[in-house]
C-alpha cells in the first residue's frame, strides 16, 4: 500500500503507512510532488495507492491519476468530498467528512484530521484481521519492544550455560553441594545422574532444613534434595516459563532438553533483565 497526501493529510498519511506496515501490511508514504519527479517508479501494478485529500481536488492528482491508470494501480480515496475528482477516480472511497472543523474560523484542519486518523487506524485494523495477523507476527516486527521481548524469547535465549550452571551428581556430599550453591548464587543446584538427567534440586531451603534437622554434611545430596523439582524446557517461551516460576512461587529452576538432560539454569532476574516483566 502506497499512502500519499499533501499538507496535514500527508502528515496523517505517514502515520497510517507506519501503522499498516507494523501490523503486517507492507506500506510506505510517497509525497505527491516527489511521486511526480521519479517516485512513481516505486509503484507497481500489484500495489494499491491510498490518496488522502479532504477536498479531493489536489492539483497533483491531475498528473498522478493517469499514471496510476497506465500501471493498473488501484486507487483508494480518503476524502471528505466523495464526488470530487479524487472520489470519482477511485475504486473505493472512505468518507472522512465532518460537519465543521474545531478551528474557530472553521479553516484549519482539526476535526477532519482526527477523522482521517481514525479512519486510517480502522482500515489498518480491518486489514490486519483479514490477514490473520497475530501477536507473534506483531512481535517479529517489533523485536526491540517489550512485546518482542515477551513473545520472541525462548528459555534457551536467556538461560545460564556452561560453568554458570549449578550442578552436582547424586552421590555428591551435602557439603560439596553447599559449596556449589555458594559458587553460583542462583539459590539452587541441579542434582543429576550419570547421564546428566535432572533427578532433583537442592535449594537454600533444603540446606537449612537439613542442617536444622541434624543432617550430616557428608551425606549424599540425594538424601537432602527435593526430588522431581520444577524444570523448564529449553524451547519453551520465556514468558510462559517466567509465569510458571511466579505461579509456583520459586525464583529459579534448571533447564532441560526434551530428554530431561540438564542444559542450563535460569532465575527470575534473568527474565527481568531481558525486559520480560
mmCIF file of C-alpha atoms in Angstrom:
data_model
loop_
_atom_site.group_PDB
_atom_site.id
_atom_site.type_symbol
_atom_site.label_atom_id
_atom_site.label_comp_id
_atom_site.label_asym_id
_atom_site.label_seq_id
_atom_site.Cartn_x
_atom_site.Cartn_y
_atom_site.Cartn_z
ATOM 1 C CA UNK A 1 0.000 0.000 0.000
ATOM 2 C CA UNK A 2 1.395 3.378 -1.027
ATOM 3 C CA UNK A 3 -0.053 6.238 1.004
ATOM 4 C CA UNK A 4 0.061 9.787 -0.314
ATOM 5 C CA UNK A 5 -1.294 13.190 0.625
ATOM 6 C CA UNK A 6 -0.475 16.898 0.809
ATOM 7 C CA UNK A 7 -0.118 19.092 3.900
ATOM 8 C CA UNK A 8 -1.814 17.876 7.072
ATOM 9 C CA UNK A 9 -3.231 14.941 5.120
ATOM 10 C CA UNK A 10 0.333 13.971 4.305
ATOM 11 C CA UNK A 11 1.351 14.007 7.962
ATOM 12 C CA UNK A 12 -1.599 11.778 8.843
ATOM 13 C CA UNK A 13 -0.765 9.604 5.847
ATOM 14 C CA UNK A 14 2.730 8.929 7.176
ATOM 15 C CA UNK A 15 1.242 7.653 10.403
ATOM 16 C CA UNK A 16 -1.274 5.471 8.553
ATOM 17 C CA UNK A 17 1.512 3.969 6.438
ATOM 18 C CA UNK A 18 3.534 3.246 9.575
ATOM 19 C CA UNK A 19 0.551 1.573 11.254
ATOM 20 C CA UNK A 20 -0.150 -0.570 8.201
ATOM 21 C CA UNK A 21 3.477 -1.660 7.981
ATOM 22 C CA UNK A 22 3.751 -2.515 11.669
ATOM 23 C CA UNK A 23 0.584 -4.615 11.546
ATOM 24 C CA UNK A 24 1.558 -6.837 8.648
ATOM 25 C CA UNK A 25 0.693 -4.855 5.511
ATOM 26 C CA UNK A 26 3.731 -3.653 3.513
ATOM 27 C CA UNK A 27 3.245 0.101 3.171
ATOM 28 C CA UNK A 28 5.164 3.337 2.755
ATOM 29 C CA UNK A 29 4.438 7.019 2.222
ATOM 30 C CA UNK A 30 5.187 8.901 -1.000
ATOM 31 C CA UNK A 31 4.821 12.668 -1.225
ATOM 32 C CA UNK A 32 2.742 13.630 -4.295
ATOM 33 C CA UNK A 33 5.346 16.120 -5.521
ATOM 34 C CA UNK A 34 8.101 13.509 -5.248
ATOM 35 C CA UNK A 35 5.860 10.987 -6.984
ATOM 36 C CA UNK A 36 5.744 13.312 -9.997
ATOM 37 C CA UNK A 37 9.522 13.577 -10.052
ATOM 38 C CA UNK A 38 10.523 9.932 -10.104
ATOM 39 C CA UNK A 39 8.939 8.225 -7.111
ATOM 40 C CA UNK A 40 6.113 6.868 -9.266
ATOM 41 C CA UNK A 41 8.746 4.322 -10.220
ATOM 42 C CA UNK A 42 8.321 2.777 -6.762
ATOM 43 C CA UNK A 43 4.741 1.826 -7.549
ATOM 44 C CA UNK A 44 3.871 -1.435 -9.309
ATOM 45 C CA UNK A 45 0.661 -2.826 -10.760
ATOM 46 C CA UNK A 46 0.098 -5.102 -7.762
ATOM 47 C CA UNK A 47 0.091 -2.099 -5.412
ATOM 48 C CA UNK A 48 -2.759 -0.004 -4.066
ATOM 49 C CA UNK A 49 -2.454 3.757 -3.650
ATOM 50 C CA UNK A 50 -4.331 5.342 -0.767
ATOM 51 C CA UNK A 51 -4.584 9.055 -1.553
ATOM 52 C CA UNK A 52 -5.724 11.370 1.233
ATOM 53 C CA UNK A 53 -7.255 14.725 0.347
ATOM 54 C CA UNK A 54 -10.165 16.248 2.221
ATOM 55 C CA UNK A 55 -11.191 18.422 -0.736
ATOM 56 C CA UNK A 56 -10.400 15.707 -3.256
ATOM 57 C CA UNK A 57 -9.092 18.335 -5.644
ATOM 58 C CA UNK A 58 -5.320 18.371 -5.100
ATOM 59 C CA UNK A 59 -3.835 19.564 -8.385
ATOM 60 C CA UNK A 60 -1.161 16.848 -8.333
ATOM 61 C CA UNK A 61 -3.949 14.321 -8.886
ATOM 62 C CA UNK A 62 -4.396 15.544 -12.469
ATOM 63 C CA UNK A 63 -0.964 14.123 -13.275
ATOM 64 C CA UNK A 64 -0.874 11.192 -10.860
ATOM 65 C CA UNK A 65 -4.201 9.538 -11.727
ATOM 66 C CA UNK A 66 -3.368 8.899 -15.426
ATOM 67 C CA UNK A 67 -0.028 7.360 -14.456
ATOM 68 C CA UNK A 68 -1.747 5.056 -11.963
ATOM 69 C CA UNK A 69 -4.194 4.007 -14.673
ATOM 70 C CA UNK A 70 -1.279 3.294 -17.028
ATOM 71 C CA UNK A 71 0.219 0.975 -14.386
ATOM 72 C CA UNK A 72 -3.158 -0.596 -13.488
ATOM 73 C CA UNK A 73 -2.662 0.532 -9.887
ATOM 74 C CA UNK A 74 -5.866 0.556 -7.840
ATOM 75 C CA UNK A 75 -6.658 3.946 -6.296
ATOM 76 C CA UNK A 76 -8.333 4.163 -2.898
ATOM 77 C CA UNK A 77 -9.553 7.592 -1.791
ATOM 78 C CA UNK A 78 -9.863 9.006 1.689
ATOM 79 C CA UNK A 79 -11.736 12.276 1.228
ATOM 80 C CA UNK A 80 -14.431 14.476 2.686
ATOM 81 C CA UNK A 81 -15.873 15.060 -0.798
ATOM 82 C CA UNK A 82 -16.843 11.688 -2.296
ATOM 83 C CA UNK A 83 -17.976 13.339 -5.555
ATOM 84 C CA UNK A 84 -14.723 15.247 -6.047
ATOM 85 C CA UNK A 85 -12.273 14.370 -8.856
ATOM 86 C CA UNK A 86 -10.432 12.081 -6.420
ATOM 87 C CA UNK A 87 -13.640 10.385 -5.315
ATOM 88 C CA UNK A 88 -14.791 9.806 -8.896
ATOM 89 C CA UNK A 89 -11.443 8.346 -9.966
ATOM 90 C CA UNK A 90 -11.095 5.976 -7.020
ATOM 91 C CA UNK A 91 -12.082 2.311 -6.957
ATOM 92 C CA UNK A 92 -13.358 2.831 -3.408
ATOM 93 C CA UNK A 93 -13.942 5.878 -1.204
ATOM 94 C CA UNK A 94 -13.588 6.215 2.556
ATOM 95 C CA UNK A 95 -15.677 9.221 3.576
ATOM 96 C CA UNK A 96 -13.888 11.360 6.186
ATOM 97 C CA UNK A 97 -16.280 14.317 6.040
ATOM 98 C CA UNK A 98 -17.056 16.355 9.167
ATOM 99 C CA UNK A 99 -19.777 18.933 9.822
ATOM 100 C CA UNK A 100 -17.222 21.566 10.772
ATOM 101 C CA UNK A 101 -13.634 21.950 11.894
ATOM 102 C CA UNK A 102 -12.811 22.580 15.536
ATOM 103 C CA UNK A 103 -10.946 25.688 14.429
ATOM 104 C CA UNK A 104 -12.926 28.833 15.483
ATOM 105 C CA UNK A 105 -12.610 30.067 11.901
ATOM 106 C CA UNK A 106 -13.626 26.677 10.523
ATOM 107 C CA UNK A 107 -10.445 26.721 8.434
ATOM 108 C CA UNK A 108 -7.519 24.830 9.984
ATOM 109 C CA UNK A 109 -7.747 21.036 9.534
ATOM 110 C CA UNK A 110 -8.601 19.803 13.019
ATOM 111 C CA UNK A 111 -11.738 17.678 13.248
ATOM 112 C CA UNK A 112 -11.062 16.367 9.758
ATOM 113 C CA UNK A 113 -7.519 15.261 10.586
ATOM 114 C CA UNK A 114 -8.775 13.401 13.659
ATOM 115 C CA UNK A 115 -11.408 11.740 11.478
ATOM 116 C CA UNK A 116 -8.763 10.808 8.921
ATOM 117 C CA UNK A 117 -6.540 9.267 11.562
ATOM 118 C CA UNK A 118 -9.421 7.245 12.995
ATOM 119 C CA UNK A 119 -10.383 6.006 9.541
ATOM 120 C CA UNK A 120 -6.783 5.049 8.826
ATOM 121 C CA UNK A 121 -6.489 3.126 12.079
ATOM 122 C CA UNK A 122 -9.795 1.371 11.401
ATOM 123 C CA UNK A 123 -8.584 0.418 7.926
ATOM 124 C CA UNK A 124 -5.299 -0.923 9.291
ATOM 125 C CA UNK A 125 -7.073 -2.990 11.943
ATOM 126 C CA UNK A 126 -9.539 -4.420 9.416
ATOM 127 C CA UNK A 127 -6.730 -5.425 7.058
ATOM 128 C CA UNK A 128 -4.730 -6.850 9.966
ATOM 129 C CA UNK A 129 -7.661 -9.034 10.982
ATOM 130 C CA UNK A 130 -8.286 -10.142 7.400
ATOM 131 C CA UNK A 131 -4.637 -11.190 7.056
ATOM 132 C CA UNK A 132 -4.762 -13.208 10.274
ATOM 133 C CA UNK A 133 -2.007 -11.090 11.813
ATOM 134 C CA UNK A 134 -1.405 -12.189 15.428
ATOM 135 C CA UNK A 135 0.686 -11.300 18.483
ATOM 136 C CA UNK A 136 3.662 -13.347 17.318
ATOM 137 C CA UNK A 137 3.633 -11.563 13.949
ATOM 138 C CA UNK A 138 3.469 -8.207 15.723
ATOM 139 C CA UNK A 139 6.416 -9.152 17.924
ATOM 140 C CA UNK A 140 8.532 -10.072 14.891
ATOM 141 C CA UNK A 141 8.157 -6.554 13.520
ATOM 142 C CA UNK A 142 8.842 -5.036 16.966
ATOM 143 C CA UNK A 143 11.833 -7.069 18.238
ATOM 144 C CA UNK A 144 13.195 -4.208 20.347
ATOM 145 C CA UNK A 145 9.925 -3.546 22.144
ATOM 146 C CA UNK A 146 8.509 -5.048 25.305
ATOM 147 C CA UNK A 147 6.134 -7.260 23.342
ATOM 148 C CA UNK A 148 9.010 -8.562 21.241
ATOM 149 C CA UNK A 149 10.934 -9.484 24.365
ATOM 150 C CA UNK A 150 7.896 -11.270 25.792
ATOM 151 C CA UNK A 151 6.978 -13.256 22.700
ATOM 152 C CA UNK A 152 10.202 -13.829 20.762
ATOM 153 C CA UNK A 153 12.489 -15.090 23.521
ATOM 154 C CA UNK A 154 12.616 -18.747 24.454
ATOM 155 C CA UNK A 155 14.170 -20.028 27.669
ATOM 156 C CA UNK A 156 17.362 -21.097 25.874
ATOM 157 C CA UNK A 157 17.927 -17.480 24.786
ATOM 158 C CA UNK A 158 18.134 -16.330 28.421
ATOM 159 C CA UNK A 159 19.386 -19.298 30.432
ATOM 160 C CA UNK A 160 22.774 -19.563 32.081
ATOM 161 C CA UNK A 161 25.086 -22.060 30.437
ATOM 162 C CA UNK A 162 28.438 -23.770 30.906
ATOM 163 C CA UNK A 163 30.175 -23.084 34.203
ATOM 164 C CA UNK A 164 27.317 -20.806 35.242
ATOM 165 C CA UNK A 165 25.034 -23.837 35.661
ATOM 166 C CA UNK A 166 24.897 -25.023 39.299
ATOM 167 C CA UNK A 167 25.033 -28.817 39.171
ATOM 168 C CA UNK A 168 26.166 -31.836 41.192
ATOM 169 C CA UNK A 169 25.807 -35.603 40.939
ATOM 170 C CA UNK A 170 23.516 -37.757 43.070
ATOM 171 C CA UNK A 171 26.451 -39.082 45.102
ATOM 172 C CA UNK A 172 27.889 -35.616 45.800
ATOM 173 C CA UNK A 173 28.040 -34.752 49.508
ATOM 174 C CA UNK A 174 25.805 -32.111 51.024
ATOM 175 C CA UNK A 175 28.981 -30.149 51.823
ATOM 176 C CA UNK A 176 30.055 -30.016 48.169
ATOM 177 C CA UNK A 177 26.512 -29.201 47.078
ATOM 178 C CA UNK A 178 26.528 -26.320 49.562
ATOM 179 C CA UNK A 179 29.778 -25.045 48.025
ATOM 180 C CA UNK A 180 28.187 -25.232 44.566
ATOM 181 C CA UNK A 181 25.209 -23.256 45.877
ATOM 182 C CA UNK A 182 27.571 -20.549 47.083
ATOM 183 C CA UNK A 183 29.628 -20.541 43.872
ATOM 184 C CA UNK A 184 26.762 -19.693 41.543
ATOM 185 C CA UNK A 185 24.437 -17.817 43.894
ATOM 186 C CA UNK A 186 21.378 -18.977 41.986
ATOM 187 C CA UNK A 187 19.601 -20.366 45.021
ATOM 188 C CA UNK A 188 19.557 -23.945 43.787
ATOM 189 C CA UNK A 189 21.702 -26.758 42.439
ATOM 190 C CA UNK A 190 20.508 -29.270 39.852
ATOM 191 C CA UNK A 191 21.143 -32.834 41.013
ATOM 192 C CA UNK A 192 21.824 -35.162 38.068
ATOM 193 C CA UNK A 193 22.535 -38.818 37.375
ATOM 194 C CA UNK A 194 25.495 -40.029 35.325
ATOM 195 C CA UNK A 195 23.619 -39.289 32.076
ATOM 196 C CA UNK A 196 23.069 -35.675 33.240
ATOM 197 C CA UNK A 197 19.329 -36.239 33.595
ATOM 198 C CA UNK A 198 17.958 -33.981 36.333
ATOM 199 C CA UNK A 199 16.660 -36.030 39.261
ATOM 200 C CA UNK A 200 16.004 -33.230 41.719
ATOM 201 C CA UNK A 201 17.107 -29.855 43.033
ATOM 202 C CA UNK A 202 18.967 -28.840 46.166
ATOM 203 C CA UNK A 203 17.997 -25.363 47.324
ATOM 204 C CA UNK A 204 18.956 -22.933 50.059
ATOM 205 C CA UNK A 205 15.789 -24.032 51.839
ATOM 206 C CA UNK A 206 16.743 -27.707 51.557
ATOM 207 C CA UNK A 207 20.137 -26.926 53.082
ATOM 208 C CA UNK A 208 18.617 -25.070 56.026
ATOM 209 C CA UNK A 209 16.124 -27.826 56.707
ATOM 210 C CA UNK A 210 18.878 -30.448 56.509
ATOM 211 C CA UNK A 211 21.114 -28.643 58.975
ATOM 212 C CA UNK A 212 18.291 -27.824 61.400
ATOM 213 C CA UNK A 213 17.310 -31.485 61.342
ATOM 214 C CA UNK A 214 20.829 -32.530 62.298
ATOM 215 C CA UNK A 215 21.774 -33.953 58.917
ATOM 216 C CA UNK A 216 25.450 -34.669 58.271
ATOM 217 C CA UNK A 217 27.354 -32.675 55.651
ATOM 218 C CA UNK A 218 28.977 -35.887 54.420
ATOM 219 C CA UNK A 219 25.624 -37.420 53.453
ATOM 220 C CA UNK A 220 24.915 -37.758 49.697
ATOM 221 C CA UNK A 221 22.887 -34.798 48.469
ATOM 222 C CA UNK A 222 20.337 -37.226 47.009
ATOM 223 C CA UNK A 223 19.029 -37.686 50.562
ATOM 224 C CA UNK A 224 18.636 -33.957 51.184
ATOM 225 C CA UNK A 225 17.388 -32.758 47.792
ATOM 226 C CA UNK A 226 13.847 -32.097 46.614
ATOM 227 C CA UNK A 227 13.194 -34.927 44.137
ATOM 228 C CA UNK A 228 11.404 -34.234 40.855
ATOM 229 C CA UNK A 229 11.539 -30.475 41.297
ATOM 230 C CA UNK A 230 10.290 -27.992 38.711
ATOM 231 C CA UNK A 231 12.299 -27.954 35.480
ATOM 232 C CA UNK A 232 11.862 -25.748 32.408
ATOM 233 C CA UNK A 233 12.087 -26.813 28.780
ATOM 234 C CA UNK A 234 14.805 -25.013 26.824
ATOM 235 C CA UNK A 235 12.499 -24.476 23.827
ATOM 236 C CA UNK A 236 9.541 -23.157 25.825
ATOM 237 C CA UNK A 237 8.574 -19.481 25.607
ATOM 238 C CA UNK A 238 10.343 -17.356 28.157
ATOM 239 C CA UNK A 239 7.138 -15.582 29.182
ATOM 240 C CA UNK A 240 5.436 -18.924 29.903
ATOM 241 C CA UNK A 241 8.420 -20.118 31.941
ATOM 242 C CA UNK A 242 8.516 -16.908 33.955
ATOM 243 C CA UNK A 243 4.805 -17.143 34.730
ATOM 244 C CA UNK A 244 5.252 -20.763 35.853
ATOM 245 C CA UNK A 245 8.002 -19.761 38.283
ATOM 246 C CA UNK A 246 5.845 -16.994 39.704
ATOM 247 C CA UNK A 247 2.807 -19.261 39.986
ATOM 248 C CA UNK A 248 4.826 -21.872 41.884
ATOM 249 C CA UNK A 249 6.473 -19.144 43.989
ATOM 250 C CA UNK A 250 10.017 -20.194 43.159
ATOM 251 C CA UNK A 251 12.816 -17.955 41.943
ATOM 252 C CA UNK A 252 14.920 -20.323 39.823
ATOM 253 C CA UNK A 253 14.848 -23.664 38.013
ATOM 254 C CA UNK A 254 17.068 -25.982 35.968
ATOM 255 C CA UNK A 255 16.550 -26.015 32.204
ATOM 256 C CA UNK A 256 16.368 -29.361 30.404
ATOM 257 C CA UNK A 257 16.100 -30.668 26.851
ATOM 258 C CA UNK A 258 13.406 -32.987 25.529
ATOM 259 C CA UNK A 259 15.171 -35.947 27.185
ATOM 260 C CA UNK A 260 15.347 -34.321 30.604
ATOM 261 C CA UNK A 261 19.084 -33.669 30.369
ATOM 262 C CA UNK A 262 20.424 -30.528 32.004
ATOM 263 C CA UNK A 263 21.224 -27.753 29.516
ATOM 264 C CA UNK A 264 21.056 -24.606 31.639
ATOM 265 C CA UNK A 265 19.589 -22.767 34.601
ATOM 266 C CA UNK A 266 17.581 -19.584 34.956
ATOM 267 C CA UNK A 267 16.091 -17.345 37.633
ATOM 268 C CA UNK A 268 13.538 -14.565 37.659
ATOM 269 C CA UNK A 269 16.199 -11.869 37.468
ATOM 270 C CA UNK A 270 17.280 -13.217 34.076
ATOM 271 C CA UNK A 271 13.749 -12.630 32.765
ATOM 272 C CA UNK A 272 13.561 -9.112 34.197
ATOM 273 C CA UNK A 273 16.917 -8.157 32.671
ATOM 274 C CA UNK A 274 15.603 -9.253 29.270
ATOM 275 C CA UNK A 275 12.564 -6.978 29.641
ATOM 276 C CA UNK A 276 10.130 -9.804 30.351
ATOM 277 C CA UNK A 277 8.128 -8.300 33.192
#
